[in-house]
Amino acid sequence: MGSDACTKACPEQALGIVNGKAYLVNPTVCIGHGACAATCPVEAITLVFGTERRGIDIPYVKPTFETNVSGIYIAGELGGMGLIRKATEQGCQAMEAIAGHRADGGRFDVVIVGAGPAGLSATLGAMAHQLRFVTLEQEESFGGTVYHYPPR
C-alpha cells in the first residue's frame, strides 16, 4: 500500500515514497516519536530500538513526547533515542508541550526523572518557562550517558 499518511506525519522527513511505497529513506533523522506509526492506516509500522535482528519495543509517544498515559512525557534514551543531540532536543521540546499545562496550587508543574542529556535539557527548559519543577537523579553526578562517556 502506498499511503502517504506516514510520510506526511513525520516531521523529521525520515520517510519517503519510493516506487509507490513508503520507505525509511533517511533513518539517521528518525527520533522515534511514532507520529508515522500513529497515522499508518494499515498499522504497518512498528517502532523498535535495538538491531534489525534483535529489536526492543519502545514506548508509544506522541510528537509532543507525551505517552499514552496522559501527563507522562518521555524523552531521550527511555524513548528509544540514545543520540545525545536528539535527546537534548527532545527534552527541550517536551518542556514546550508541558509549559501549557501548569499544576494547580503549590504542586510541581513537572517532575524530571533523570539528569542525562534529555533531563538536563528539560531542566533548562523548565527554568526558561518558569515552571515549578524538581529534577531527580539516581547517580551521584548529573550527566547520565555523557558523564560515563566514553565507555571504558
mmCIF file of the C-alpha atoms, coordinates in Angstrom:
data_MODEL
# 
_entry.id   MODEL 
# 
loop_
_atom_site.group_PDB 
_atom_site.id 
_atom_site.type_symbol 
_atom_site.label_atom_id 
_atom_site.label_alt_id 
_atom_site.label_comp_id 
_atom_site.label_asym_id 
_atom_site.label_entity_id 
_atom_site.label_seq_id 
_atom_site.pdbx_PDB_ins_code 
_atom_site.Cartn_x 
_atom_site.Cartn_y 
_atom_site.Cartn_z 
_atom_site.occupancy 
_atom_site.B_iso_or_equiv 
_atom_site.pdbx_formal_charge 
_atom_site.auth_seq_id 
_atom_site.auth_comp_id 
_atom_site.auth_asym_id 
_atom_site.auth_atom_id 
_atom_site.pdbx_PDB_model_num 
ATOM 1   C CA . MET A 1 1   ? 0.000  0.000  0.000  1.00 0.00 ? 1   MET A CA 1 
ATOM 2   C CA . GLY A 1 2   ? 1.419  3.375  -0.979 1.00 0.00 ? 2   GLY A CA 1 
ATOM 3   C CA . SER A 1 3   ? -0.203 5.586  1.636  1.00 0.00 ? 3   SER A CA 1 
ATOM 4   C CA . ASP A 1 4   ? 1.444  8.960  2.017  1.00 0.00 ? 4   ASP A CA 1 
ATOM 5   C CA . ALA A 1 5   ? -0.052 9.467  5.500  1.00 0.00 ? 5   ALA A CA 1 
ATOM 6   C CA . CYS A 1 6   ? 3.054  8.289  7.337  1.00 0.00 ? 6   CYS A CA 1 
ATOM 7   C CA . THR A 1 7   ? 5.463  10.353 5.249  1.00 0.00 ? 7   THR A CA 1 
ATOM 8   C CA . LYS A 1 8   ? 3.406  13.497 5.797  1.00 0.00 ? 8   LYS A CA 1 
ATOM 9   C CA . ALA A 1 9   ? 3.159  12.779 9.544  1.00 0.00 ? 9   ALA A CA 1 
ATOM 10  C CA . CYS A 1 10  ? 6.934  12.541 10.010 1.00 0.00 ? 10  CYS A CA 1 
ATOM 11  C CA . PRO A 1 11  ? 8.245  15.996 10.950 1.00 0.00 ? 11  PRO A CA 1 
ATOM 12  C CA . GLU A 1 12  ? 11.815 14.704 10.607 1.00 0.00 ? 12  GLU A CA 1 
ATOM 13  C CA . GLN A 1 13  ? 11.337 13.610 6.955  1.00 0.00 ? 13  GLN A CA 1 
ATOM 14  C CA . ALA A 1 14  ? 12.787 10.188 7.694  1.00 0.00 ? 14  ALA A CA 1 
ATOM 15  C CA . LEU A 1 15  ? 10.213 8.520  5.422  1.00 0.00 ? 15  LEU A CA 1 
ATOM 16  C CA . GLY A 1 16  ? 9.667  8.910  1.705  1.00 0.00 ? 16  GLY A CA 1 
ATOM 17  C CA . ILE A 1 17  ? 7.679  7.334  -1.114 1.00 0.00 ? 17  ILE A CA 1 
ATOM 18  C CA . VAL A 1 18  ? 9.799  5.121  -3.379 1.00 0.00 ? 18  VAL A CA 1 
ATOM 19  C CA . ASN A 1 19  ? 8.105  3.281  -6.253 1.00 0.00 ? 19  ASN A CA 1 
ATOM 20  C CA . GLY A 1 20  ? 4.702  3.951  -4.714 1.00 0.00 ? 20  GLY A CA 1 
ATOM 21  C CA . LYS A 1 21  ? 5.585  2.634  -1.234 1.00 0.00 ? 21  LYS A CA 1 
ATOM 22  C CA . ALA A 1 22  ? 6.721  4.295  1.978  1.00 0.00 ? 22  ALA A CA 1 
ATOM 23  C CA . TYR A 1 23  ? 10.350 3.620  2.896  1.00 0.00 ? 23  TYR A CA 1 
ATOM 24  C CA . LEU A 1 24  ? 12.744 4.754  5.579  1.00 0.00 ? 24  LEU A CA 1 
ATOM 25  C CA . VAL A 1 25  ? 14.859 6.995  3.336  1.00 0.00 ? 25  VAL A CA 1 
ATOM 26  C CA . ASN A 1 26  ? 16.772 8.932  6.000  1.00 0.00 ? 26  ASN A CA 1 
ATOM 27  C CA . PRO A 1 27  ? 16.989 6.756  9.141  1.00 0.00 ? 27  PRO A CA 1 
ATOM 28  C CA . THR A 1 28  ? 19.546 8.940  10.914 1.00 0.00 ? 28  THR A CA 1 
ATOM 29  C CA . VAL A 1 29  ? 16.985 11.706 11.461 1.00 0.00 ? 29  VAL A CA 1 
ATOM 30  C CA . CYS A 1 30  ? 14.343 9.405  12.982 1.00 0.00 ? 30  CYS A CA 1 
ATOM 31  C CA . ILE A 1 31  ? 13.821 10.308 16.638 1.00 0.00 ? 31  ILE A CA 1 
ATOM 32  C CA . GLY A 1 32  ? 11.286 7.598  17.382 1.00 0.00 ? 32  GLY A CA 1 
ATOM 33  C CA . HIS A 1 33  ? 8.295  9.663  18.471 1.00 0.00 ? 33  HIS A CA 1 
ATOM 34  C CA . GLY A 1 34  ? 5.939  7.461  16.477 1.00 0.00 ? 34  GLY A CA 1 
ATOM 35  C CA . ALA A 1 35  ? 3.939  10.028 14.505 1.00 0.00 ? 35  ALA A CA 1 
ATOM 36  C CA . CYS A 1 36  ? 4.328  7.803  11.437 1.00 0.00 ? 36  CYS A CA 1 
ATOM 37  C CA . ALA A 1 37  ? 3.074  4.692  13.234 1.00 0.00 ? 37  ALA A CA 1 
ATOM 38  C CA . ALA A 1 38  ? 0.095  6.550  14.676 1.00 0.00 ? 38  ALA A CA 1 
ATOM 39  C CA . THR A 1 39  ? -1.115 7.653  11.237 1.00 0.00 ? 39  THR A CA 1 
ATOM 40  C CA . CYS A 1 40  ? -0.407 4.462  9.289  1.00 0.00 ? 40  CYS A CA 1 
ATOM 41  C CA . PRO A 1 41  ? -3.823 3.273  8.054  1.00 0.00 ? 41  PRO A CA 1 
ATOM 42  C CA . VAL A 1 42  ? -2.765 -0.390 7.974  1.00 0.00 ? 42  VAL A CA 1 
ATOM 43  C CA . GLU A 1 43  ? -0.607 -0.486 11.144 1.00 0.00 ? 43  GLU A CA 1 
ATOM 44  C CA . ALA A 1 44  ? 2.423  -1.488 9.064  1.00 0.00 ? 44  ALA A CA 1 
ATOM 45  C CA . ILE A 1 45  ? 4.936  0.449  11.171 1.00 0.00 ? 45  ILE A CA 1 
ATOM 46  C CA . THR A 1 46  ? 6.345  -0.933 14.413 1.00 0.00 ? 46  THR A CA 1 
ATOM 47  C CA . LEU A 1 47  ? 8.915  1.096  16.292 1.00 0.00 ? 47  LEU A CA 1 
ATOM 48  C CA . VAL A 1 48  ? 11.755 -0.864 17.875 1.00 0.00 ? 48  VAL A CA 1 
ATOM 49  C CA . PHE A 1 49  ? 15.062 0.019  19.477 1.00 0.00 ? 49  PHE A CA 1 
ATOM 50  C CA . GLY A 1 50  ? 17.993 -2.284 19.015 1.00 0.00 ? 50  GLY A CA 1 
ATOM 51  C CA . THR A 1 51  ? 19.081 -4.050 15.868 1.00 0.00 ? 51  THR A CA 1 
ATOM 52  C CA . GLU A 1 52  ? 17.300 -5.493 12.871 1.00 0.00 ? 52  GLU A CA 1 
ATOM 53  C CA . ARG A 1 53  ? 17.681 -8.987 14.332 1.00 0.00 ? 53  ARG A CA 1 
ATOM 54  C CA . ARG A 1 54  ? 17.040 -8.132 17.958 1.00 0.00 ? 54  ARG A CA 1 
ATOM 55  C CA . GLY A 1 55  ? 14.607 -5.303 18.410 1.00 0.00 ? 55  GLY A CA 1 
ATOM 56  C CA . ILE A 1 56  ? 13.480 -3.868 21.720 1.00 0.00 ? 56  ILE A CA 1 
ATOM 57  C CA . ASP A 1 57  ? 9.984  -2.407 21.958 1.00 0.00 ? 57  ASP A CA 1 
ATOM 58  C CA . ILE A 1 58  ? 9.973  1.302  22.628 1.00 0.00 ? 58  ILE A CA 1 
ATOM 59  C CA . PRO A 1 59  ? 7.134  3.200  24.273 1.00 0.00 ? 59  PRO A CA 1 
ATOM 60  C CA . TYR A 1 60  ? 4.487  4.939  22.230 1.00 0.00 ? 60  TYR A CA 1 
ATOM 61  C CA . VAL A 1 61  ? 4.882  8.706  22.356 1.00 0.00 ? 61  VAL A CA 1 
ATOM 62  C CA . LYS A 1 62  ? 3.052  11.496 20.577 1.00 0.00 ? 62  LYS A CA 1 
ATOM 63  C CA . PRO A 1 63  ? 5.004  14.138 18.627 1.00 0.00 ? 63  PRO A CA 1 
ATOM 64  C CA . THR A 1 64  ? 4.879  16.191 21.857 1.00 0.00 ? 64  THR A CA 1 
ATOM 65  C CA . PHE A 1 65  ? 6.611  13.275 23.659 1.00 0.00 ? 65  PHE A CA 1 
ATOM 66  C CA . GLU A 1 66  ? 3.525  12.569 25.769 1.00 0.00 ? 66  GLU A CA 1 
ATOM 67  C CA . THR A 1 67  ? 2.943  8.844  26.269 1.00 0.00 ? 67  THR A CA 1 
ATOM 68  C CA . ASN A 1 68  ? -0.376 7.029  26.086 1.00 0.00 ? 68  ASN A CA 1 
ATOM 69  C CA . VAL A 1 69  ? -0.694 7.900  29.802 1.00 0.00 ? 69  VAL A CA 1 
ATOM 70  C CA . SER A 1 70  ? -1.946 11.478 29.960 1.00 0.00 ? 70  SER A CA 1 
ATOM 71  C CA . GLY A 1 71  ? 0.552  13.835 31.581 1.00 0.00 ? 71  GLY A CA 1 
ATOM 72  C CA . ILE A 1 72  ? 3.529  11.457 31.305 1.00 0.00 ? 72  ILE A CA 1 
ATOM 73  C CA . TYR A 1 73  ? 6.196  12.608 28.851 1.00 0.00 ? 73  TYR A CA 1 
ATOM 74  C CA . ILE A 1 74  ? 9.407  10.799 27.964 1.00 0.00 ? 74  ILE A CA 1 
ATOM 75  C CA . ALA A 1 75  ? 12.466 11.921 26.053 1.00 0.00 ? 75  ALA A CA 1 
ATOM 76  C CA . GLY A 1 76  ? 15.937 10.656 25.324 1.00 0.00 ? 76  GLY A CA 1 
ATOM 77  C CA . GLU A 1 77  ? 17.155 7.132  25.893 1.00 0.00 ? 77  GLU A CA 1 
ATOM 78  C CA . LEU A 1 78  ? 13.982 5.936  27.614 1.00 0.00 ? 78  LEU A CA 1 
ATOM 79  C CA . GLY A 1 79  ? 12.013 6.789  24.484 1.00 0.00 ? 79  GLY A CA 1 
ATOM 80  C CA . GLY A 1 80  ? 14.444 4.916  22.263 1.00 0.00 ? 80  GLY A CA 1 
ATOM 81  C CA . MET A 1 81  ? 16.687 7.805  21.268 1.00 0.00 ? 81  MET A CA 1 
ATOM 82  C CA . GLY A 1 82  ? 20.192 7.433  22.605 1.00 0.00 ? 82  GLY A CA 1 
ATOM 83  C CA . LEU A 1 83  ? 21.765 10.121 20.420 1.00 0.00 ? 83  LEU A CA 1 
ATOM 84  C CA . ILE A 1 84  ? 22.864 12.941 22.708 1.00 0.00 ? 84  ILE A CA 1 
ATOM 85  C CA . ARG A 1 85  ? 21.927 15.753 20.309 1.00 0.00 ? 85  ARG A CA 1 
ATOM 86  C CA . LYS A 1 86  ? 18.464 14.334 19.683 1.00 0.00 ? 86  LYS A CA 1 
ATOM 87  C CA . ALA A 1 87  ? 17.921 13.626 23.382 1.00 0.00 ? 87  ALA A CA 1 
ATOM 88  C CA . THR A 1 88  ? 18.652 17.248 24.265 1.00 0.00 ? 88  THR A CA 1 
ATOM 89  C CA . GLU A 1 89  ? 16.270 18.416 21.539 1.00 0.00 ? 89  GLU A CA 1 
ATOM 90  C CA . GLN A 1 90  ? 13.563 16.105 22.868 1.00 0.00 ? 90  GLN A CA 1 
ATOM 91  C CA . GLY A 1 91  ? 13.971 17.333 26.450 1.00 0.00 ? 91  GLY A CA 1 
ATOM 92  C CA . CYS A 1 92  ? 13.511 20.912 25.306 1.00 0.00 ? 92  CYS A CA 1 
ATOM 93  C CA . GLN A 1 93  ? 10.580 20.039 23.020 1.00 0.00 ? 93  GLN A CA 1 
ATOM 94  C CA . ALA A 1 94  ? 8.834  18.118 25.792 1.00 0.00 ? 94  ALA A CA 1 
ATOM 95  C CA . MET A 1 95  ? 9.060  21.193 28.040 1.00 0.00 ? 95  MET A CA 1 
ATOM 96  C CA . GLU A 1 96  ? 7.492  23.301 25.276 1.00 0.00 ? 96  GLU A CA 1 
ATOM 97  C CA . ALA A 1 97  ? 4.466  20.982 25.381 1.00 0.00 ? 97  ALA A CA 1 
ATOM 98  C CA . ILE A 1 98  ? 4.380  20.776 29.180 1.00 0.00 ? 98  ILE A CA 1 
ATOM 99  C CA . ALA A 1 99  ? 4.623  24.563 29.643 1.00 0.00 ? 99  ALA A CA 1 
ATOM 100 C CA . GLY A 1 100 ? 0.957  24.915 28.682 1.00 0.00 ? 100 GLY A CA 1 
ATOM 101 C CA . HIS A 1 101 ? -0.198 22.553 31.453 1.00 0.00 ? 101 HIS A CA 1 
ATOM 102 C CA . ARG A 1 102 ? 0.679  24.104 34.802 1.00 0.00 ? 102 ARG A CA 1 
ATOM 103 C CA . ALA A 1 103 ? -0.331 22.412 38.051 1.00 0.00 ? 103 ALA A CA 1 
ATOM 104 C CA . ASP A 1 104 ? -2.813 23.901 40.496 1.00 0.00 ? 104 ASP A CA 1 
ATOM 105 C CA . GLY A 1 105 ? -1.836 25.127 43.939 1.00 0.00 ? 105 GLY A CA 1 
ATOM 106 C CA . GLY A 1 106 ? 1.646  24.621 45.296 1.00 0.00 ? 106 GLY A CA 1 
ATOM 107 C CA . ARG A 1 107 ? 2.392  21.416 43.384 1.00 0.00 ? 107 ARG A CA 1 
ATOM 108 C CA . PHE A 1 108 ? 5.240  20.989 40.943 1.00 0.00 ? 108 PHE A CA 1 
ATOM 109 C CA . ASP A 1 109 ? 4.344  21.623 37.311 1.00 0.00 ? 109 ASP A CA 1 
ATOM 110 C CA . VAL A 1 110 ? 6.770  18.894 36.290 1.00 0.00 ? 110 VAL A CA 1 
ATOM 111 C CA . VAL A 1 111 ? 8.990  16.239 37.847 1.00 0.00 ? 111 VAL A CA 1 
ATOM 112 C CA . ILE A 1 112 ? 12.002 15.482 35.669 1.00 0.00 ? 112 ILE A CA 1 
ATOM 113 C CA . VAL A 1 113 ? 13.343 11.977 36.236 1.00 0.00 ? 113 VAL A CA 1 
ATOM 114 C CA . GLY A 1 114 ? 16.949 11.591 35.183 1.00 0.00 ? 114 GLY A CA 1 
ATOM 115 C CA . ALA A 1 115 ? 19.644 14.180 34.610 1.00 0.00 ? 115 ALA A CA 1 
ATOM 116 C CA . GLY A 1 116 ? 21.150 12.840 31.426 1.00 0.00 ? 116 GLY A CA 1 
ATOM 117 C CA . PRO A 1 117 ? 21.130 14.872 28.203 1.00 0.00 ? 117 PRO A CA 1 
ATOM 118 C CA . ALA A 1 118 ? 17.318 14.911 27.894 1.00 0.00 ? 118 ALA A CA 1 
ATOM 119 C CA . GLY A 1 119 ? 16.795 15.561 31.610 1.00 0.00 ? 119 GLY A CA 1 
ATOM 120 C CA . LEU A 1 120 ? 19.295 18.414 31.744 1.00 0.00 ? 120 LEU A CA 1 
ATOM 121 C CA . SER A 1 121 ? 17.736 19.964 28.655 1.00 0.00 ? 121 SER A CA 1 
ATOM 122 C CA . ALA A 1 122 ? 14.267 19.558 30.178 1.00 0.00 ? 122 ALA A CA 1 
ATOM 123 C CA . THR A 1 123 ? 15.529 21.196 33.378 1.00 0.00 ? 123 THR A CA 1 
ATOM 124 C CA . LEU A 1 124 ? 16.803 24.208 31.429 1.00 0.00 ? 124 LEU A CA 1 
ATOM 125 C CA . GLY A 1 125 ? 13.506 24.320 29.524 1.00 0.00 ? 125 GLY A CA 1 
ATOM 126 C CA . ALA A 1 126 ? 11.548 24.258 32.779 1.00 0.00 ? 126 ALA A CA 1 
ATOM 127 C CA . MET A 1 127 ? 13.661 27.145 34.064 1.00 0.00 ? 127 MET A CA 1 
ATOM 128 C CA . ALA A 1 128 ? 13.116 29.116 30.842 1.00 0.00 ? 128 ALA A CA 1 
ATOM 129 C CA . HIS A 1 129 ? 9.330  28.634 31.120 1.00 0.00 ? 129 HIS A CA 1 
ATOM 130 C CA . GLN A 1 130 ? 9.420  29.465 34.838 1.00 0.00 ? 130 GLN A CA 1 
ATOM 131 C CA . LEU A 1 131 ? 7.821  26.141 35.725 1.00 0.00 ? 131 LEU A CA 1 
ATOM 132 C CA . ARG A 1 132 ? 7.820  24.752 39.260 1.00 0.00 ? 132 ARG A CA 1 
ATOM 133 C CA . PHE A 1 133 ? 9.944  21.635 38.909 1.00 0.00 ? 133 PHE A CA 1 
ATOM 134 C CA . VAL A 1 134 ? 12.279 19.178 40.551 1.00 0.00 ? 134 VAL A CA 1 
ATOM 135 C CA . THR A 1 135 ? 14.928 17.102 38.777 1.00 0.00 ? 135 THR A CA 1 
ATOM 136 C CA . LEU A 1 136 ? 15.674 13.659 40.243 1.00 0.00 ? 136 LEU A CA 1 
ATOM 137 C CA . GLU A 1 137 ? 18.825 11.655 39.511 1.00 0.00 ? 137 GLU A CA 1 
ATOM 138 C CA . GLN A 1 138 ? 19.845 8.295  40.973 1.00 0.00 ? 138 GLN A CA 1 
ATOM 139 C CA . GLU A 1 139 ? 23.568 8.712  40.252 1.00 0.00 ? 139 GLU A CA 1 
ATOM 140 C CA . GLU A 1 140 ? 25.922 10.836 42.335 1.00 0.00 ? 140 GLU A CA 1 
ATOM 141 C CA . SER A 1 141 ? 26.618 13.170 39.391 1.00 0.00 ? 141 SER A CA 1 
ATOM 142 C CA . PHE A 1 142 ? 24.495 14.668 36.646 1.00 0.00 ? 142 PHE A CA 1 
ATOM 143 C CA . GLY A 1 143 ? 25.148 13.838 33.024 1.00 0.00 ? 143 GLY A CA 1 
ATOM 144 C CA . GLY A 1 144 ? 23.853 10.304 32.529 1.00 0.00 ? 144 GLY A CA 1 
ATOM 145 C CA . THR A 1 145 ? 25.419 8.816  29.407 1.00 0.00 ? 145 THR A CA 1 
ATOM 146 C CA . VAL A 1 146 ? 27.600 11.877 28.863 1.00 0.00 ? 146 VAL A CA 1 
ATOM 147 C CA . TYR A 1 147 ? 29.143 11.583 32.325 1.00 0.00 ? 147 TYR A CA 1 
ATOM 148 C CA . HIS A 1 148 ? 30.099 7.958  31.638 1.00 0.00 ? 148 HIS A CA 1 
ATOM 149 C CA . TYR A 1 149 ? 31.413 8.598  28.111 1.00 0.00 ? 149 TYR A CA 1 
ATOM 150 C CA . PRO A 1 150 ? 33.457 7.194  26.564 1.00 0.00 ? 150 PRO A CA 1 
ATOM 151 C CA . PRO A 1 151 ? 32.713 3.692  27.846 1.00 0.00 ? 151 PRO A CA 1 
ATOM 152 C CA . ARG A 1 152 ? 35.744 2.020  29.414 1.00 0.00 ? 152 ARG A CA 1 
# 
